[in-house]
CSV table of C-alpha atoms in Angstrom, one decimal:
chain,number,residue,atom,x,y,z
I,1,PHE,CA,-8.2,-17.9,1.4
I,2,ASN,CA,-10.3,-17.9,4.7
I,3,GLY,CA,-7.5,-18.3,7.5
I,4,CYS,CA,-4.8,-18.4,5.0
I,5,PHE,CA,-1.8,-17.0,7.1
I,6,ARG,CA,0.8,-16.4,4.6
I,7,LEU,CA,-1.2,-14.3,2.0
I,8,GLN,CA,0.4,-10.9,2.1
I,9,ASN,CA,-0.8,-9.3,-1.3
I,10,VAL,CA,-3.6,-9.8,-3.3
I,11,ILE,CA,-4.7,-8.1,-6.6
I,12,MET,CA,-7.7,-8.7,-8.4
I,13,GLY,CA,-8.8,-8.2,-12.3
I,14,SER,CA,-11.6,-6.8,-13.2
I,15,GLY,CA,-13.5,-9.9,-14.1
I,16,ILE,CA,-14.3,-10.3,-10.8
I,17,ASP,CA,-18.1,-10.0,-9.9
I,18,THR,CA,-18.3,-10.7,-5.5
I,19,LEU,CA,-16.4,-11.7,-3.1
I,20,MET,CA,-17.9,-14.0,-1.1
I,21,GLY,CA,-18.7,-13.8,2.6
I,22,GLY,CA,-15.6,-14.7,4.3
I,23,VAL,CA,-13.0,-14.7,1.8
I,24,PHE,CA,-10.1,-13.4,3.2
I,25,ASN,CA,-11.7,-13.5,6.7
I,26,GLY,CA,-8.6,-13.9,9.6
I,27,CYS,CA,-6.2,-13.3,6.5
I,28,VAL,CA,-3.8,-11.7,9.8
I,29,ARG,CA,-0.9,-11.0,7.3
I,30,LEU,CA,-2.8,-9.4,4.0
I,31,GLU,CA,-1.7,-5.4,4.2
I,32,ASN,CA,-2.2,-4.6,0.3
I,33,MET,CA,-5.2,-5.4,-1.5
I,34,GLN,CA,-6.1,-4.4,-4.9
I,35,LEU,CA,-9.8,-4.6,-5.8
I,36,GLY,CA,-10.8,-4.9,-9.6
I,37,GLY,CA,-13.0,-2.1,-11.0
I,38,GLY,CA,-15.6,-5.3,-12.0
I,39,ILE,CA,-16.7,-6.2,-7.7
I,40,HIS,CA,-20.4,-5.3,-7.3
I,41,HIS,CA,-20.3,-6.9,-3.8
I,42,ILE,CA,-18.9,-7.6,-1.1
I,43,GLY,CA,-19.7,-10.1,1.3
I,44,ASP,CA,-20.5,-10.7,5.1
I,45,SER,CA,-17.3,-10.6,7.1
I,46,ALA,CA,-15.2,-11.3,3.7
I,47,PHE,CA,-11.8,-9.1,5.4
I,48,TYR,CA,-12.8,-9.9,8.7
I,49,ASN,CA,-10.1,-9.4,11.5
I,50,CYS,CA,-7.4,-8.6,8.2
I,51,ALA,CA,-5.5,-6.5,11.0
I,52,LEU,CA,-2.8,-5.4,8.7
I,53,ILE,CA,-4.9,-3.7,5.3
I,54,HIS,CA,-4.3,0.5,5.5
I,55,ASP,CA,-5.6,1.5,2.1
I,56,ILE,CA,-9.0,0.4,1.0
I,57,VAL,CA,-10.1,1.5,-2.7
I,58,LEU,CA,-13.6,1.4,-3.5
I,59,THR,CA,-14.6,1.3,-6.9
I,60,GLU,CA,-17.3,2.7,-9.1
I,61,GLY,CA,-19.7,-0.5,-9.6
I,62,LEU,CA,-19.7,-1.5,-6.3
I,63,THR,CA,-23.2,-1.6,-4.7
I,64,SER,CA,-23.2,-3.0,-1.5
I,65,ILE,CA,-20.7,-3.9,1.1
I,66,GLY,CA,-21.7,-7.2,4.1
I,67,ASN,CA,-21.9,-7.0,7.6
I,68,PHE,CA,-18.7,-7.2,9.0
I,69,ALA,CA,-16.9,-7.1,6.0
I,70,PHE,CA,-14.1,-5.0,7.2
I,71,TYR,CA,-14.6,-5.4,10.9
I,72,GLY,CA,-11.2,-5.3,13.0
I,73,CYS,CA,-8.9,-3.9,9.7
I,74,SER,CA,-7.3,-2.0,12.8
I,75,ASN,CA,-5.1,-0.4,10.1
I,76,ILE,CA,-7.3,1.5,7.6
I,77,SER,CA,-7.0,4.9,8.7
I,78,GLY,CA,-7.8,8.3,7.2
I,79,MET,CA,-10.0,9.3,4.6
I,80,LEU,CA,-13.0,6.5,3.3
I,81,GLU,CA,-14.3,7.4,-0.1
I,82,PHE,CA,-17.1,5.6,-1.2
I,83,PRO,CA,-18.3,5.5,-5.2
I,84,SER,CA,-21.7,6.9,-6.6
I,85,THR,CA,-22.7,3.6,-7.3
I,86,ILE,CA,-22.9,2.2,-3.4
I,87,THR,CA,-26.6,1.5,-2.0
I,88,THR,CA,-25.9,-0.5,0.9
I,89,ILE,CA,-23.2,-0.8,3.4
I,90,GLY,CA,-23.8,-3.3,6.0
I,91,ASN,CA,-24.2,-3.2,9.8
I,92,ASN,CA,-20.5,-3.0,11.6
I,93,ALA,CA,-19.0,-2.7,8.4
I,94,PHE,CA,-16.2,-0.5,9.5
I,95,ARG,CA,-16.2,-1.3,12.9
I,96,SER,CA,-13.0,-1.6,14.8
I,97,ILE,CA,-11.0,-0.2,12.3
I,98,GLY,CA,-8.2,2.6,12.8
I,99,THR,CA,-9.2,6.3,12.5
I,100,VAL,CA,-10.6,8.0,10.6
I,101,ASN,CA,-10.7,11.6,10.0
I,102,ARG,CA,-13.2,12.1,7.0
I,103,ILE,CA,-15.6,10.0,5.2
I,104,ARG,CA,-16.7,11.2,1.1
I,105,MET,CA,-19.3,10.2,0.0
I,106,ASN,CA,-19.7,10.6,-3.9
I,107,GLY,CA,-23.7,9.7,-4.4
I,108,THR,CA,-26.5,12.0,-3.8
I,109,ILE,CA,-28.7,9.3,-2.7
I,110,PRO,CA,-27.4,8.2,0.8
I,111,PRO,CA,-26.3,4.6,1.1
I,112,THR,CA,-28.8,2.6,3.5
I,113,ILE,CA,-26.2,1.8,6.6
I,114,TYR,CA,-27.5,0.7,10.3
I,115,ALA,CA,-27.2,1.7,13.5
I,116,ASN,CA,-22.9,-0.2,13.7
I,117,THR,CA,-21.9,0.4,10.5
I,118,PHE,CA,-19.2,2.7,11.1
I,119,TYR,CA,-19.2,1.9,15.1
I,120,SER,CA,-15.6,3.1,15.8
I,121,VAL,CA,-15.8,6.4,13.5
I,122,SER,CA,-16.6,9.1,15.6
I,123,ASN,CA,-19.9,11.0,15.3
I,124,SER,CA,-17.9,14.3,14.6
I,125,THR,CA,-15.8,12.7,11.8
I,126,PRO,CA,-16.3,15.2,8.9
I,127,VAL,CA,-18.9,13.4,6.1
I,128,GLU,CA,-18.2,15.3,2.6
I,129,VAL,CA,-21.3,14.8,0.4
I,130,PRO,CA,-22.3,15.9,-3.5
I,131,CYS,CA,-23.4,19.6,-3.6
I,132,GLY,CA,-27.0,19.7,-3.4
I,133,ALA,CA,-27.1,16.7,-1.5
I,134,VAL,CA,-26.4,17.2,2.2
I,135,LEU,CA,-30.5,17.4,3.3
I,136,ASN,CA,-30.8,13.8,1.8
I,137,TYR,CA,-28.6,12.6,4.6
I,138,TYR,CA,-29.5,14.6,7.3
I,139,THR,CA,-33.1,12.9,6.5
I,140,THR,CA,-31.8,9.7,6.3
I,141,ASP,CA,-31.6,6.7,9.0
I,142,TYR,CA,-28.6,6.7,11.1
I,143,TRP,CA,-26.8,9.4,8.7
I,144,GLU,CA,-28.1,12.1,10.8
I,145,ASN,CA,-25.9,10.8,13.9
I,146,PHE,CA,-23.1,12.6,12.0
I,147,SER,CA,-23.0,15.9,13.5
I,148,ASN,CA,-20.1,17.1,10.5
I,149,LEU,CA,-22.2,16.2,7.0
I,150,ARG,CA,-21.1,18.6,4.8
I,151,GLU,CA,-21.2,19.5,0.8
I,152,GLY,CA,-18.5,19.1,-0.8
I,153,ALA,CA,-16.7,20.4,-4.1
I,154,PRO,CA,-17.7,19.6,-7.1
I,155,HIS,CA,-14.0,19.3,-8.0
I,156,ARG,CA,-10.7,19.5,-6.1
I,157,LEU,CA,-7.6,21.0,-7.9
I,158,THR,CA,-3.7,20.4,-7.4
I,159,VAL,CA,-1.1,22.0,-9.3
I,160,SER,CA,2.8,21.1,-8.9
I,161,ALA,CA,5.3,22.4,-10.9
I,162,GLU,CA,7.6,20.5,-13.6
I,163,ASN,CA,10.1,22.3,-13.9
I,164,PRO,CA,10.1,24.8,-10.5
I,165,ILE,CA,13.1,27.0,-12.3
I,166,MET,CA,10.3,28.2,-14.6
I,167,GLY,CA,7.8,29.6,-11.3
I,168,THR,CA,5.3,28.2,-9.0
I,169,ALA,CA,2.0,28.1,-8.9
I,170,THR,CA,-0.4,27.9,-6.3
I,171,ILE,CA,-4.3,27.4,-5.3
I,172,THR,CA,-5.7,30.5,-3.9
I,173,GLN,CA,-9.0,29.6,-3.9
I,174,GLN,CA,-10.6,25.3,-4.4
I,175,PRO,CA,-14.0,25.9,-6.6
I,176,THR,CA,-17.4,25.4,-3.5
I,177,CYS,CA,-21.0,24.0,-4.5
I,178,SER,CA,-21.9,27.8,-4.8
I,179,ASN,CA,-19.0,29.0,-7.3
I,180,SER,CA,-17.2,26.8,-9.3
I,181,THR,CA,-14.2,29.0,-9.9
I,182,ALA,CA,-10.7,28.4,-9.3
I,183,LEU,CA,-8.1,30.9,-8.9
I,184,ILE,CA,-4.8,30.0,-9.1
I,185,ASN,CA,-1.3,32.1,-9.4
């Protein structure tokens, strides 16, 4: 699909293991993509300059993201979340992307990254890591460049009322790494 001008949406099944390098390189109209749960590797420049992509969901089982994989995907913004299975995020993989306001790492062992992996992401961007893993990240090459590494809560709760006539519920305390109790009023 390299350079495919009209491709806008991609939905992949779970039978795909690897996205080869450059597979969607330059698909300038590609906006939405859903990666199947079986993908273990995203190759070099797989989504290079797919500027309209706005959300990416990286599923458990993904182990590596190649160099320049999402380079130039300037609409990717908000939070980047990585599965616990990720071991390598290539050089310039997330260079020239949109505004990232948070990175969430779900693995206690930091994946290998490079000097320019997150080139356009501010080093003050909050990076949430699992409870007990912050020292692992602070002592790993290039992760120590992030000035806002912090342990995330083991679970985040949300509540909603199916029938608001019966009342409301509010979370007054989320669980933390040191206190697993949540309070709901």
